[in-house]
């Protein structure tokens, strides 16, 4: 596949590394050309200018801090339809740092906000619950990656990219379930910052 990555930080570099290893053609770009070059060197991806990220892309990953989502989508031409018809994978956690409370209005997911900023794109919430290192150094037992989205083809493409990094995809539902998926991450983040192991806070986990 041709994959476009918006963002040049930790998660962008980790997934670019593993998708490149899996044989995909990965283009990566961000607001800093220097950081894009560093991420490309570290991951084996190609640097691409933001307006070109979506061109030919079978899927686009939005891997930026939630406060930068609007800026980078605009630079990529999303408001004008550059991502229309493409899977747009959203791993963002729009939560208050260390507290885990969602910053979006009640009942609304940040994934909905992203869908508004990228008209026609098929938004899939995924990859937001595990640390980036899970994709470069997978655990012995495969992890389940819960995904939400309204377009079946976009879910298939994202599921295949989950398998490529050693995960097992599980569809939670349509984008109307994204708020729940985002709350789950807030729950995990809050417990981790409070010093508890979130895995011990769910049935089947061990303290
Ligand atoms: N890291 C993880 O383990 C992990 C796991 C699950 C989900 N996530 C989510 O993935 C996203 C990226 O996380 P990360 O850890 O990779 O963050 P990071 O290493 O801090 O990188 C953040 C990225 O966002 C970009 N950015 C911030 N504000 C921007 C703006 N206004 N315009 C354009 N770009 C902007 C940064 O660009 P500059 O370098 O130019 O500042 C950088 O490319 C976040 O939403 C996070 O919640 C991360």
Short mmCIF file of C-alpha atoms and ligand atoms in Angstrom, two decimals:
data_model
loop_
_atom_site.label_atom_id
_atom_site.label_comp_id
_atom_site.label_asym_id
_atom_site.label_seq_id
_atom_site.Cartn_x
_atom_site.Cartn_y
_atom_site.Cartn_z
CA UNK A 1 0.00 0.00 0.00
CA UNK A 2 0.90 3.66 -0.28
CA UNK A 3 0.54 5.16 3.19
CA UNK A 4 0.69 8.86 4.04
CA UNK A 5 1.63 9.93 7.57
CA UNK A 6 0.84 13.40 8.89
CA UNK A 7 3.21 14.01 11.81
CA UNK A 8 6.82 13.25 12.57
CA UNK A 9 6.83 12.39 16.28
CA UNK A 10 6.99 9.19 18.31
CA UNK A 11 3.89 7.40 17.01
CA UNK A 12 4.40 8.54 13.41
CA UNK A 13 7.97 7.21 13.43
CA UNK A 14 7.05 3.90 15.12
CA UNK A 15 4.26 3.04 12.68
CA UNK A 16 6.29 4.29 9.70
CA UNK A 17 9.10 1.95 10.76
CA UNK A 18 6.87 -1.10 11.07
CA UNK A 19 4.79 -0.43 7.94
CA UNK A 20 7.98 0.13 5.92
CA UNK A 21 9.34 -3.16 7.27
CA UNK A 22 6.07 -4.82 6.21
CA UNK A 23 6.77 -3.70 2.64
CA UNK A 24 4.56 -0.62 2.32
CA UNK A 25 5.55 2.61 0.64
CA UNK A 26 5.31 5.20 3.41
CA UNK A 27 5.43 8.96 2.89
CA UNK A 28 5.85 11.11 6.01
CA UNK A 29 5.53 14.86 6.53
CA UNK A 30 5.10 17.50 9.20
CA UNK A 31 5.37 21.22 9.76
CA UNK A 32 9.15 20.97 10.26
CA UNK A 33 11.13 19.73 7.22
CA UNK A 34 14.06 18.89 9.52
CA UNK A 35 11.93 16.69 11.78
CA UNK A 36 10.33 15.08 8.74
CA UNK A 37 13.78 14.23 7.40
CA UNK A 38 14.81 12.78 10.78
CA UNK A 39 11.64 10.68 11.00
CA UNK A 40 12.16 9.42 7.46
CA UNK A 41 15.78 8.48 8.18
CA UNK A 42 14.80 6.69 11.39
CA UNK A 43 11.91 4.78 9.83
CA UNK A 44 12.91 4.11 6.23
CA UNK A 45 9.94 6.14 4.96
CA UNK A 46 10.13 8.90 2.33
CA UNK A 47 9.74 12.57 3.17
CA UNK A 48 6.72 14.13 1.49
CA UNK A 49 5.49 17.70 1.53
CA UNK A 50 2.18 18.03 3.36
CA UNK A 51 0.11 18.92 0.26
CA UNK A 52 1.39 15.67 -1.34
CA UNK A 53 0.81 13.30 1.58
CA UNK A 54 -2.63 12.21 0.45
CA UNK A 55 -1.73 11.83 -3.21
CA UNK A 56 -1.99 8.14 -4.20
CA UNK A 57 -2.40 7.20 -0.52
CA UNK A 58 -4.41 4.05 0.21
CA UNK A 59 -4.56 5.24 3.82
CA UNK A 60 -3.52 8.32 5.78
CA UNK A 61 -2.49 8.35 9.46
CA UNK A 62 -3.06 11.53 11.47
CA UNK A 63 -0.29 11.26 14.09
CA UNK A 64 -0.10 14.70 15.67
CA UNK A 65 -0.96 16.21 19.04
CA UNK A 66 -4.71 16.85 19.02
CA UNK A 67 -4.18 20.60 19.15
CA UNK A 68 -2.28 20.41 15.84
CA UNK A 69 -4.90 18.35 13.99
CA UNK A 70 -6.64 21.31 12.37
CA UNK A 71 -3.39 22.95 11.21
CA UNK A 72 -1.90 19.84 9.67
CA UNK A 73 -5.13 18.74 7.99
CA UNK A 74 -5.42 22.18 6.47
CA UNK A 75 -1.81 22.04 5.24
CA UNK A 76 -2.58 18.66 3.68
CA UNK A 77 -5.55 20.11 1.80
CA UNK A 78 -8.15 18.12 3.75
CA UNK A 79 -10.76 20.92 4.01
CA UNK A 80 -10.72 21.13 0.19
CA UNK A 81 -11.31 17.39 -0.16
CA UNK A 82 -7.74 16.07 -0.60
CA UNK A 83 -8.53 13.11 1.68
CA UNK A 84 -12.02 12.43 0.32
CA UNK A 85 -12.65 8.73 -0.22
CA UNK A 86 -9.52 7.64 1.69
CA UNK A 87 -9.23 5.91 5.05
CA UNK A 88 -8.05 8.51 7.59
CA UNK A 89 -6.74 6.72 10.68
CA UNK A 90 -7.13 8.72 13.88
CA UNK A 91 -4.98 7.62 16.85
CA UNK A 92 -5.22 10.96 18.69
CA UNK A 93 -5.96 11.26 22.38
CA UNK A 94 -7.63 14.60 22.95
CA UNK A 95 -7.35 14.40 26.73
CA UNK A 96 -6.03 16.64 29.47
CA UNK A 97 -2.44 15.60 30.07
CA UNK A 98 -2.08 13.30 33.06
CA UNK A 99 -5.76 13.51 33.93
CA UNK A 100 -7.38 11.67 31.05
CA UNK A 101 -10.51 13.84 30.80
CA UNK A 102 -11.63 14.29 27.20
CA UNK A 103 -11.44 17.83 25.86
CA UNK A 104 -14.36 17.41 23.45
CA UNK A 105 -17.96 18.31 24.32
CA UNK A 106 -20.05 15.58 25.94
CA UNK A 107 -21.33 13.02 23.47
CA UNK A 108 -18.90 14.06 20.78
CA UNK A 109 -15.68 12.28 19.84
CA UNK A 110 -12.53 14.00 18.63
CA UNK A 111 -12.83 11.63 15.66
CA UNK A 112 -16.04 13.49 14.70
CA UNK A 113 -14.12 16.75 14.78
CA UNK A 114 -11.51 15.23 12.47
CA UNK A 115 -14.25 14.03 10.11
CA UNK A 116 -15.56 17.62 9.98
CA UNK A 117 -12.07 18.91 9.14
CA UNK A 118 -11.58 16.36 6.35
CA UNK A 119 -14.80 16.23 4.33
CA UNK A 120 -15.34 12.93 2.55
CA UNK A 121 -12.52 11.11 4.37
CA UNK A 122 -13.41 7.75 5.92
CA UNK A 123 -12.27 8.28 9.50
CA UNK A 124 -11.28 5.20 11.51
CA UNK A 125 -10.42 5.53 15.20
CA UNK A 126 -7.56 3.10 15.90
CA UNK A 127 -4.06 2.79 17.39
CA UNK A 128 -4.86 5.23 20.23
CA UNK A 129 -4.73 2.83 23.21
CA UNK A 130 -1.23 1.34 23.10
CA UNK A 131 2.14 3.07 23.42
CA UNK A 132 4.04 3.54 20.17
CA UNK A 133 6.67 1.00 21.24
CA UNK A 134 4.03 -1.73 21.01
CA UNK A 135 4.34 -1.51 17.20
CA UNK A 136 8.13 -1.69 16.99
CA UNK A 137 8.66 -4.23 19.78
CA UNK A 138 5.44 -6.27 19.85
CA UNK A 139 4.53 -8.18 23.04
CA UNK A 140 4.75 -11.97 23.01
CA UNK A 141 0.96 -12.23 22.87
CA UNK A 142 -0.71 -10.15 20.13
CA UNK A 143 -2.74 -7.16 21.33
CA UNK A 144 -6.28 -6.39 20.22
CA UNK A 145 -6.73 -3.08 18.44
CA UNK A 146 -10.29 -1.81 18.81
CA UNK A 147 -11.39 0.23 15.81
CA UNK A 148 -14.46 2.33 14.99
CA UNK A 149 -15.56 3.64 11.63
CA UNK A 150 -18.49 3.92 9.26
CA UNK A 151 -16.87 2.72 6.04
CA UNK A 152 -16.34 -1.04 5.73
CA UNK A 153 -13.52 -0.74 3.19
CA UNK A 154 -11.66 1.76 5.41
CA UNK A 155 -12.04 -0.64 8.35
CA UNK A 156 -10.66 -3.49 6.20
CA UNK A 157 -7.65 -1.43 5.13
CA UNK A 158 -6.97 -0.32 8.72
CA UNK A 159 -7.41 -3.88 9.98
CA UNK A 160 -4.84 -5.08 7.50
CA UNK A 161 -2.41 -2.37 8.69
CA UNK A 162 -3.05 -3.48 12.29
CA UNK A 163 -2.12 -7.06 11.38
CA UNK A 164 1.04 -5.82 9.67
CA UNK A 165 2.32 -4.49 13.01
CA UNK A 166 1.40 -7.60 14.97
CA UNK A 167 -2.02 -6.57 16.28
CA UNK A 168 -5.41 -8.21 15.99
CA UNK A 169 -8.13 -5.85 14.72
CA UNK A 170 -11.57 -5.80 16.38
CA UNK A 171 -14.37 -3.57 15.11
CA UNK A 172 -16.15 -1.92 18.04
CA UNK A 173 -18.74 -0.29 15.78
CA UNK A 174 -19.33 2.81 13.72
CA UNK A 175 -17.89 6.22 14.40
CA UNK A 176 -20.72 6.74 16.88
CA UNK A 177 -18.68 4.43 19.19
CA UNK A 178 -15.53 6.57 18.88
CA UNK A 179 -16.36 8.55 22.02
CA UNK A 180 -16.38 5.29 23.98
CA UNK A 181 -13.04 4.26 22.47
CA UNK A 182 -11.58 7.66 23.36
CA UNK A 183 -12.97 7.45 26.92
CA UNK A 184 -11.30 4.04 27.27
CA UNK A 185 -7.95 5.66 26.51
CA UNK A 186 -8.68 8.44 29.02
CA UNK A 187 -9.40 5.75 31.63
CA UNK A 188 -6.09 4.01 30.90
CA UNK A 189 -4.12 7.27 30.91
CA UNK A 190 -5.69 8.45 34.19
CA UNK A 191 -4.90 5.19 36.01
CA UNK A 192 -1.36 5.04 34.64
CA UNK A 193 -0.67 8.61 35.83
CA UNK A 194 -2.15 7.70 39.23
CA UNK A 195 0.44 4.92 39.52
CA UNK A 196 -1.91 1.97 38.91
CA UNK A 197 -1.49 -0.64 36.21
CA UNK A 198 -4.59 -0.16 34.00
CA UNK A 199 -4.46 -3.84 33.02
CA UNK A 200 -5.17 -4.77 36.64
CA UNK A 201 -8.32 -2.60 36.59
CA UNK A 202 -10.25 -4.71 34.09
CA UNK A 203 -11.56 -8.28 34.39
CA UNK A 204 -8.92 -10.84 33.51
CA UNK A 205 -6.05 -8.48 34.38
CA UNK A 206 -3.62 -9.26 37.16
CA UNK A 207 -2.47 -6.74 39.80
N1 LIG B 1 3.29 8.16 21.44
C1 LIG B 1 2.42 7.24 21.78
O1 LIG B 1 2.76 6.24 22.44
C2 LIG B 1 0.97 7.37 21.36
C3 LIG B 1 0.12 6.27 21.53
C4 LIG B 1 -1.21 6.38 21.14
C5 LIG B 1 -1.69 7.57 20.60
N2 LIG B 1 -0.84 8.65 20.47
C6 LIG B 1 -1.37 9.89 19.89
O2 LIG B 1 -0.68 10.12 18.67
C7 LIG B 1 -0.52 11.53 18.46
C8 LIG B 1 0.97 11.81 18.30
O3 LIG B 1 1.61 11.47 19.52
P1 LIG B 1 3.20 11.41 19.63
O4 LIG B 1 3.52 10.75 20.91
O5 LIG B 1 3.78 10.89 18.37
O6 LIG B 1 3.54 12.96 19.80
P2 LIG B 1 4.93 13.70 19.61
O7 LIG B 1 6.05 12.76 19.54
O8 LIG B 1 4.94 14.78 20.64
O9 LIG B 1 4.73 14.36 18.17
C9 LIG B 1 3.69 15.26 18.00
C10 LIG B 1 3.55 15.60 16.54
O10 LIG B 1 2.49 16.58 16.41
C11 LIG B 1 2.99 17.66 15.65
N3 LIG B 1 2.26 18.89 15.95
C12 LIG B 1 1.94 19.40 17.14
N4 LIG B 1 1.26 20.55 16.98
C13 LIG B 1 1.19 20.75 15.65
C14 LIG B 1 0.62 21.77 14.83
N5 LIG B 1 -0.02 22.83 15.36
N6 LIG B 1 0.70 21.66 13.47
C15 LIG B 1 1.34 20.60 12.93
N7 LIG B 1 1.90 19.61 13.64
C16 LIG B 1 1.82 19.69 14.99
C17 LIG B 1 4.45 17.75 16.06
O11 LIG B 1 5.14 18.56 15.19
P3 LIG B 1 6.49 19.31 15.71
O12 LIG B 1 7.53 18.24 15.89
O13 LIG B 1 6.79 20.26 14.61
O14 LIG B 1 6.14 19.97 17.03
C18 LIG B 1 4.81 16.26 15.96
O15 LIG B 1 4.97 15.87 14.62
C19 LIG B 1 -1.13 12.23 19.68
O16 LIG B 1 -2.43 12.66 19.36
C20 LIG B 1 -1.17 11.12 20.74
O17 LIG B 1 -2.22 11.32 21.65
C21 LIG B 1 0.47 8.57 20.83
#
